[in-house]
Amino acid sequence: MKYSLVLAAVAATWLAVPALAQTMPPPAISVTGEANVSVPPDQAQIDGGVTSDAKTAREASDANNAAMGKVLLALKGAGIEEKDYQTSRLSLQPQFATSSKSSDRAAGIVSFRASNRVTVKIRDVTKVANVIDVLAGAGANEIGGINFSVSQASKHLDEAREKAIADARRKAEIYAKAAGVTLGEPISISEEGAPVPLHRGKMAAPMAAGAPVAQGEETLSVTVSVSWAIKAKEQ
């Protein structure tokens, strides 16, 4: 019985060796591939609004509501659909007088400031300057924060993905040649994180009516991780 147990243990060990070998990952080269594509933006987003000052909170709020109402009517009159603009910020804040003894201490409320901002989506980038004129002409005294974007980004990202894979293969071939091995088939491919739009057409500073607007280009970026099987070169 004792010898049977020993033989069984040895046999189990022999059987475990091939199984362990099967679980070991094959030799591989792992690299990342990167690619960018530049695309002219076809839509934009802009912030505009009205700030009103008055002696009382009610006066500031009423004046601001009336002024903002004119801005919204002007946007509608310019042919912008209601679904493409929405209120992005509302505020009503007291304004304090500065003490003559210390600039860091308040000396009481002297007025109130009401602010209302709206975000407008522009589906035709050639109309950005026109929308700025509409906002300013309707009484908006805060205009800025233009952000250009690409509506069909996924189609252009597919092009970047193909280029990223080609970049990964180029790098893997360099490593394989340096290591004296042959590059085989890809074992795994994964995209790192979400594809990143590198905004280059963004302006945050306030602007005046009639200001020239340059849309530039949007750069879409993709990074992939690829593992390639390798084998010894045939002699």
Coordinates of C-alpha atoms in Angstrom, one line a residue:
M1 CA 0.0 0.0 0.0
K2 CA 2.8 2.4 0.8
Y3 CA 4.5 1.8 -2.5
S4 CA 1.2 2.4 -4.3
L5 CA 0.8 5.8 -2.7
V6 CA 4.4 6.8 -3.7
L7 CA 3.8 5.7 -7.3
A8 CA 0.5 7.6 -7.4
A9 CA 2.2 10.7 -6.2
V10 CA 5.0 10.5 -8.8
A11 CA 2.4 9.9 -11.5
A12 CA 0.4 12.9 -10.4
T13 CA 3.6 15.1 -10.5
W14 CA 4.4 13.9 -14.1
L15 CA 0.9 14.7 -15.2
A16 CA 1.1 18.2 -13.6
V17 CA 4.2 19.2 -15.5
P18 CA 2.6 19.4 -19.0
A19 CA -0.5 21.1 -17.5
L20 CA 1.7 23.7 -15.9
A21 CA 3.5 24.3 -19.2
Q22 CA 0.2 24.8 -21.0
T23 CA -0.7 27.6 -18.6
M24 CA 2.5 29.5 -19.1
P25 CA 2.0 32.5 -21.6
P26 CA 3.8 32.1 -24.9
P27 CA 6.8 34.2 -25.8
A28 CA 5.6 37.6 -26.9
I29 CA 6.5 41.3 -27.5
S30 CA 4.1 43.8 -26.1
V31 CA 4.0 47.4 -27.4
T32 CA 1.7 50.3 -27.6
G33 CA 0.7 52.0 -30.9
E34 CA -0.4 55.6 -31.2
A35 CA -2.1 57.6 -33.9
N36 CA -3.7 61.0 -34.4
V37 CA -6.0 62.3 -37.1
S38 CA -6.8 65.9 -37.6
V39 CA -10.3 66.8 -38.7
P40 CA -12.0 70.2 -39.4
P41 CA -14.8 70.7 -36.7
D42 CA -18.3 70.8 -38.0
Q43 CA -20.1 72.1 -35.0
A44 CA -19.5 74.5 -32.1
Q45 CA -20.7 75.4 -28.6
I46 CA -20.7 79.0 -27.3
D47 CA -21.7 80.6 -24.0
G48 CA -23.4 83.9 -23.8
G49 CA -25.4 85.7 -21.1
V50 CA -26.4 88.9 -19.3
T51 CA -25.1 90.3 -16.0
S52 CA -27.3 93.0 -14.3
D53 CA -26.5 95.2 -11.3
A54 CA -29.1 97.0 -9.2
K55 CA -29.6 98.4 -5.7
T56 CA -31.9 95.5 -4.6
A57 CA -32.0 91.8 -5.3
R58 CA -35.5 92.1 -6.9
E59 CA -34.5 95.0 -9.2
A60 CA -31.3 93.1 -10.3
S61 CA -33.3 89.9 -10.9
D62 CA -36.1 91.6 -12.8
A63 CA -33.7 93.5 -15.0
N64 CA -31.7 90.4 -15.7
N65 CA -34.8 88.3 -16.6
A66 CA -36.0 91.0 -19.0
A67 CA -32.6 91.2 -20.7
M68 CA -32.2 87.5 -20.9
G69 CA -35.7 87.1 -22.4
K70 CA -34.6 89.4 -25.3
V71 CA -31.5 87.3 -25.8
L72 CA -33.5 84.0 -26.0
L73 CA -36.1 85.6 -28.4
A74 CA -33.2 86.8 -30.6
L75 CA -31.7 83.3 -30.7
K76 CA -35.1 81.9 -31.7
G77 CA -35.5 84.6 -34.3
A78 CA -32.1 83.7 -35.8
G79 CA -33.4 80.2 -36.6
I80 CA -31.7 78.4 -33.8
E81 CA -33.9 75.5 -32.5
E82 CA -34.9 75.6 -28.8
K83 CA -33.3 72.2 -28.3
D84 CA -29.9 73.8 -29.2
Y85 CA -29.8 76.3 -26.4
Q86 CA -30.2 75.9 -22.6
T87 CA -29.5 77.8 -19.4
S88 CA -26.1 76.9 -18.0
R89 CA -25.8 79.2 -15.0
L90 CA -28.1 81.4 -12.8
S91 CA -26.8 83.5 -10.0
L92 CA -27.8 86.4 -7.7
Q93 CA -25.1 87.7 -5.4
P94 CA -24.7 90.7 -3.1
Q95 CA -21.9 93.2 -3.9
F96 CA -20.0 94.6 -0.9
A97 CA -18.4 97.9 -0.4
T98 CA -14.7 97.8 0.4
S99 CA -13.7 99.2 3.8
S100 CA -11.3 102.1 3.6
K101 CA -9.3 100.6 6.4
S102 CA -8.7 97.2 4.9
S103 CA -9.3 95.9 1.4
D104 CA -9.9 92.5 2.9
R105 CA -12.9 93.4 5.0
A106 CA -16.4 94.2 3.7
A107 CA -18.3 97.3 4.8
G108 CA -21.8 96.2 3.9
I109 CA -24.0 95.3 0.9
V110 CA -24.2 98.2 -1.6
S111 CA -25.9 96.4 -4.6
F112 CA -26.9 93.0 -6.1
R113 CA -25.6 91.3 -9.2
A114 CA -27.8 88.9 -11.2
S115 CA -26.3 86.7 -14.0
N116 CA -27.9 84.3 -16.5
R117 CA -25.9 82.4 -19.0
V118 CA -27.0 80.2 -21.9
T119 CA -25.1 77.6 -23.8
V120 CA -25.8 77.5 -27.6
K121 CA -25.0 74.6 -29.8
I122 CA -24.2 75.7 -33.4
R123 CA -24.5 72.9 -36.0
D124 CA -22.9 74.9 -38.7
V125 CA -19.5 76.4 -37.8
T126 CA -19.7 79.0 -40.5
K127 CA -22.5 80.6 -38.4
V128 CA -20.5 81.1 -35.2
A129 CA -19.7 84.7 -35.9
N130 CA -23.3 85.4 -36.8
V131 CA -24.5 83.9 -33.5
I132 CA -22.1 86.1 -31.6
D133 CA -23.5 89.1 -33.4
V134 CA -27.1 88.0 -32.5
L135 CA -26.1 87.6 -28.8
A136 CA -24.4 90.9 -28.6
G137 CA -27.1 92.7 -30.6
A138 CA -29.8 91.4 -28.2
G139 CA -28.0 92.7 -25.2
A140 CA -25.7 89.9 -24.0
N141 CA -22.7 91.5 -22.2
E142 CA -20.9 88.2 -21.6
I143 CA -19.9 86.1 -24.6
G144 CA -17.1 83.5 -24.7
G145 CA -16.2 79.9 -24.2
I146 CA -16.3 78.7 -27.8
N147 CA -15.7 75.0 -28.1
F148 CA -15.4 73.3 -31.5
S149 CA -16.1 69.6 -32.0
V150 CA -16.6 66.9 -34.6
S151 CA -20.0 65.3 -34.7
Q152 CA -19.0 62.1 -36.5
A153 CA -15.9 61.5 -34.5
S154 CA -16.2 57.7 -34.5
K155 CA -15.8 57.5 -38.2
H156 CA -12.5 59.4 -38.1
L157 CA -11.4 57.4 -35.0
D158 CA -11.6 54.2 -37.0
E159 CA -8.9 55.6 -39.3
A160 CA -6.8 56.4 -36.3
R161 CA -7.3 52.9 -34.9
E162 CA -5.9 51.4 -38.2
K163 CA -2.9 53.7 -38.0
A164 CA -2.3 52.9 -34.3
I165 CA -2.2 49.1 -35.1
A166 CA 0.3 49.8 -37.9
D167 CA 2.4 51.9 -35.5
A168 CA 2.3 49.0 -33.0
R169 CA 3.5 46.5 -35.7
R170 CA 6.3 48.9 -36.7
K171 CA 7.6 49.0 -33.1
A172 CA 7.2 45.3 -32.6
E173 CA 9.2 44.5 -35.8
I174 CA 12.0 46.8 -34.5
Y175 CA 12.2 44.9 -31.2
A176 CA 11.9 41.5 -32.9
K177 CA 14.8 42.3 -35.3
A178 CA 16.9 43.6 -32.4
A179 CA 16.2 40.5 -30.4
G180 CA 16.9 38.1 -33.3
V181 CA 13.4 36.6 -33.4
T182 CA 10.5 36.4 -35.9
L183 CA 7.3 38.3 -35.3
G184 CA 4.2 36.1 -35.4
E185 CA 0.4 36.8 -35.1
P186 CA -1.1 39.3 -32.6
I187 CA -2.1 37.5 -29.4
S188 CA -4.1 40.4 -27.9
I189 CA -5.2 43.9 -28.8
S190 CA -6.8 46.4 -26.5
E191 CA -7.6 50.1 -26.7
E192 CA -6.2 52.1 -23.8
G193 CA -9.0 54.2 -22.2
A194 CA -11.4 56.2 -24.3
P195 CA -10.2 57.8 -27.6
V196 CA -9.2 61.4 -26.8
P197 CA -10.2 64.5 -28.7
L198 CA -7.4 67.0 -28.4
H199 CA -9.3 70.3 -28.6
R200 CA -7.4 72.9 -30.5
G201 CA -10.3 75.2 -31.4
K202 CA -11.3 76.3 -27.9
M203 CA -11.4 79.9 -26.8
A204 CA -12.5 80.9 -23.3
A205 CA -11.9 84.6 -23.3
P206 CA -14.9 87.0 -23.7
M207 CA -15.3 88.4 -27.2
A208 CA -17.0 91.3 -28.9
A209 CA -19.5 91.2 -31.8
G210 CA -17.8 91.0 -35.2
A211 CA -14.8 89.3 -33.7
P212 CA -13.1 87.0 -36.3
V213 CA -13.4 83.3 -35.4
A214 CA -10.9 80.7 -36.5
Q215 CA -12.2 77.1 -36.2
G216 CA -8.8 75.3 -36.8
E217 CA -8.9 71.6 -36.6
E218 CA -9.7 68.9 -34.0
T219 CA -7.1 66.2 -33.4
L220 CA -8.4 62.8 -32.4
S221 CA -6.0 60.5 -30.6
V222 CA -6.0 56.7 -30.2
T223 CA -3.6 54.4 -28.2
V224 CA -3.7 50.6 -28.4
S225 CA -1.7 47.9 -26.7
V226 CA -0.8 44.9 -28.8
S227 CA 1.0 41.6 -27.8
W228 CA 2.7 39.8 -30.7
A229 CA 3.8 36.2 -30.6
I230 CA 7.4 35.6 -31.4
K231 CA 9.5 32.6 -32.4
A232 CA 13.1 31.8 -33.1
K233 CA 14.3 32.6 -36.6
E234 CA 14.7 29.6 -38.9
Q235 CA 18.3 28.8 -39.6

